[in-house]
CSV table of C-alpha atoms and ligand atoms in Angstrom, one decimal:
chain,number,residue,atom,x,y,z
A,1,MET,CA,2.6,-9.2,23.6
A,2,LYS,CA,3.4,-6.9,20.7
A,3,LEU,CA,0.4,-5.6,18.9
A,4,ILE,CA,0.0,-2.9,16.3
A,5,ILE,CA,-3.0,-1.0,15.0
A,6,ILE,CA,-2.7,0.0,11.3
A,7,ASN,CA,-5.2,2.4,10.0
A,8,GLY,CA,-5.7,3.3,6.4
A,9,PRO,CA,-6.8,6.4,4.4
A,10,ASN,CA,-8.9,9.1,5.9
A,11,LEU,CA,-8.9,7.6,9.4
A,12,ASN,CA,-6.5,10.4,10.5
A,13,LEU,CA,-9.7,12.5,10.3
A,14,LEU,CA,-11.6,10.5,12.9
A,15,GLY,CA,-13.5,12.9,15.2
A,16,GLN,CA,-14.0,15.4,12.3
A,17,ARG,CA,-15.0,13.1,9.4
A,18,GLU,CA,-18.7,12.1,9.1
A,19,PRO,CA,-19.2,11.9,12.9
A,20,GLU,CA,-22.7,10.3,12.4
A,21,THR,CA,-20.8,7.3,11.0
A,22,TYR,CA,-17.4,7.4,12.7
A,23,GLY,CA,-18.1,9.2,16.0
A,24,ASN,CA,-16.7,12.3,17.6
A,25,GLN,CA,-13.5,11.1,19.1
A,26,SER,CA,-10.0,11.4,17.5
A,27,PHE,CA,-8.1,8.2,17.2
A,28,GLU,CA,-5.2,9.6,19.2
A,29,THR,CA,-7.4,10.2,22.2
A,30,TYR,CA,-9.0,6.7,21.9
A,31,PHE,CA,-5.6,5.1,21.4
A,32,LYS,CA,-4.4,6.5,24.8
A,33,GLU,CA,-7.5,4.8,26.4
A,34,LEU,CA,-6.6,1.5,24.8
A,35,GLN,CA,-3.0,1.7,26.0
A,36,THR,CA,-4.2,2.4,29.5
A,37,ALA,CA,-6.8,-0.4,29.4
A,38,PHE,CA,-4.3,-3.0,28.1
A,39,LYS,CA,-1.1,-2.2,30.1
A,40,SER,CA,0.2,-5.8,29.7
A,41,ALA,CA,0.4,-5.4,26.0
A,42,GLU,CA,2.7,-3.2,24.0
A,43,ILE,CA,0.4,-1.5,21.5
A,44,THR,CA,1.7,0.8,18.8
A,45,TYR,CA,-0.3,2.7,16.2
A,46,PHE,CA,0.4,3.5,12.5
A,47,GLN,CA,-1.8,5.4,10.1
A,48,SER,CA,-1.2,6.2,6.4
A,49,ASN,CA,-3.2,7.5,3.5
A,50,ILE,CA,-0.8,5.8,1.1
A,51,GLU,CA,-1.3,2.2,0.0
A,52,GLY,CA,2.4,1.3,-0.4
A,53,GLU,CA,3.2,2.7,3.1
A,54,LEU,CA,0.5,0.4,4.6
A,55,ILE,CA,2.0,-2.6,2.7
A,56,ASN,CA,5.6,-1.6,3.8
A,57,LYS,CA,4.4,-1.5,7.4
A,58,LEU,CA,2.7,-4.9,7.1
A,59,HIS,CA,6.0,-6.3,5.9
A,60,GLU,CA,8.0,-4.6,8.6
A,61,VAL,CA,5.9,-5.9,11.5
A,62,GLY,CA,4.5,-9.0,10.0
A,63,PHE,CA,7.2,-11.4,11.0
A,64,ASP,CA,7.8,-10.1,14.4
A,65,TYR,CA,4.6,-8.9,16.1
A,66,ASP,CA,2.1,-11.1,17.9
A,67,GLY,CA,-0.9,-9.5,16.2
A,68,ILE,CA,-2.0,-6.8,13.8
A,69,ILE,CA,-5.3,-5.0,13.9
A,70,LEU,CA,-5.9,-3.6,10.5
A,71,ASN,CA,-8.5,-1.2,9.3
A,72,ALA,CA,-7.5,-0.7,5.7
A,73,ALA,CA,-10.5,1.7,5.3
A,74,ALA,CA,-11.3,2.2,1.6
A,75,TYR,CA,-8.3,0.1,0.5
A,76,THR,CA,-10.1,-2.9,2.0
A,77,HIS,CA,-12.5,-2.8,-0.9
A,78,THR,CA,-9.9,-2.1,-3.7
A,79,SER,CA,-6.4,-3.3,-2.8
A,80,ILE,CA,-5.2,-6.7,-4.0
A,81,GLY,CA,-1.8,-5.5,-2.8
A,82,ILE,CA,-2.9,-5.1,0.8
A,83,GLY,CA,-4.7,-8.5,0.6
A,84,ASP,CA,-1.6,-10.1,-0.8
A,85,ALA,CA,0.6,-8.6,2.0
A,86,VAL,CA,-1.8,-9.9,4.7
A,87,LYS,CA,-1.5,-13.3,3.0
A,88,ALA,CA,2.3,-13.1,2.9
A,89,ILE,CA,3.1,-12.3,6.5
A,90,LYS,CA,3.1,-14.6,9.5
A,91,ALA,CA,1.5,-12.4,12.2
A,92,PRO,CA,-2.3,-12.9,12.6
A,93,VAL,CA,-4.3,-10.0,11.3
A,94,VAL,CA,-7.7,-9.0,12.7
A,95,GLU,CA,-9.7,-6.9,10.2
A,96,VAL,CA,-11.6,-4.1,11.8
A,97,HIS,CA,-14.2,-1.7,10.7
A,98,ILE,CA,-15.8,1.1,12.7
A,99,SER,CA,-19.0,1.0,10.7
A,100,ASN,CA,-21.0,-2.0,9.6
A,101,ILE,CA,-19.8,-2.2,6.0
A,102,TYR,CA,-22.6,-4.6,5.1
A,103,ALA,CA,-25.2,-2.1,6.0
A,104,ARG,CA,-23.7,0.5,3.7
A,105,GLU,CA,-23.1,0.8,-0.1
A,106,SER,CA,-22.6,-2.4,-2.0
A,107,PHE,CA,-19.0,-1.4,-3.0
A,108,ARG,CA,-18.1,-1.7,0.7
A,109,HIS,CA,-19.3,-5.3,0.9
A,110,GLN,CA,-16.2,-6.7,-0.7
A,111,SER,CA,-13.0,-7.1,1.3
A,112,PHE,CA,-9.6,-8.1,-0.2
A,113,VAL,CA,-8.3,-8.6,3.4
A,114,ALA,CA,-11.1,-10.9,4.7
A,115,PRO,CA,-9.9,-14.1,3.0
A,116,TYR,CA,-6.6,-13.9,4.8
A,117,ALA,CA,-7.8,-12.4,8.2
A,118,HIS,CA,-7.6,-14.4,11.4
A,119,GLY,CA,-10.9,-12.8,12.4
A,120,ILE,CA,-13.1,-9.8,11.5
A,121,ILE,CA,-14.7,-7.3,13.8
A,122,ILE,CA,-17.2,-4.9,12.2
A,123,GLY,CA,-19.7,-2.3,13.3
A,124,PHE,CA,-19.0,-1.5,16.9
A,125,GLY,CA,-17.8,2.0,16.4
A,126,LEU,CA,-14.3,2.7,17.8
A,127,GLU,CA,-14.9,-0.1,20.2
A,128,SER,CA,-14.2,-2.5,17.3
A,129,TYR,CA,-10.5,-1.9,18.0
A,130,ARG,CA,-10.9,-2.8,21.7
A,131,LEU,CA,-12.7,-6.1,20.8
A,132,ALA,CA,-9.9,-6.9,18.4
A,133,ILE,CA,-7.2,-6.3,21.1
A,134,GLN,CA,-9.3,-8.5,23.5
A,135,SER,CA,-9.2,-11.2,20.9
A,136,PHE,CA,-5.4,-11.3,21.1
A,137,VAL,CA,-5.1,-10.7,24.8
A,138,TYR,CA,-7.8,-13.1,26.1
A,139,ILE,CA,-8.4,-15.8,23.4
B,201,LIG,C1,-14.2,1.8,7.3
B,201,LIG,C2,-15.3,1.4,6.2
B,201,LIG,C3,-14.8,1.7,4.8
B,201,LIG,O1,-15.8,1.3,3.9
B,201,LIG,C4,-14.5,3.2,4.7
B,201,LIG,O2,-13.9,3.4,3.4
B,201,LIG,C5,-13.6,3.7,5.8
B,201,LIG,C6,-13.8,3.3,7.1
B,201,LIG,C7,-14.7,1.7,8.7
B,201,LIG,O3,-13.9,1.6,9.6
B,201,LIG,O4,-16.0,1.7,8.9
B,201,LIG,O5,-12.8,4.6,5.5
B,201,LIG,O6,-13.1,1.0,7.1
């Protein structure tokens, strides 16, 4: 099973950025734990701060991979282009957020990805990603 985690803007700073909201662990360290935990799956990781690069990556993997785990970060709430890309591709996309976006500012309550997502996992810290992988591996 081929899965990819796609992270959007500012998530390269996980571990340093607002640790009270996003935790103390870098994504690189956490990603290694995930790869060890799900040896049967081939999991890759891509991060970009650039909207078009995220769209290009969705196009690149979206007709080939078994599943995409997408945390579009702030672009979730602003990007019609990323929403359209999720709608256009064939691979199922699970939308993930580390924090509970509905317990935060109202501008975070809108998602342009959600209408086209296969499922949504929100608010379990970094473990949101593990739950998303489990949804592909076990369901
Ligand atoms: C986030 C929530 C977004 O509102 C925010 O802009 C992020 C991270 C999360 O994972 O909790 O950068 O997607």
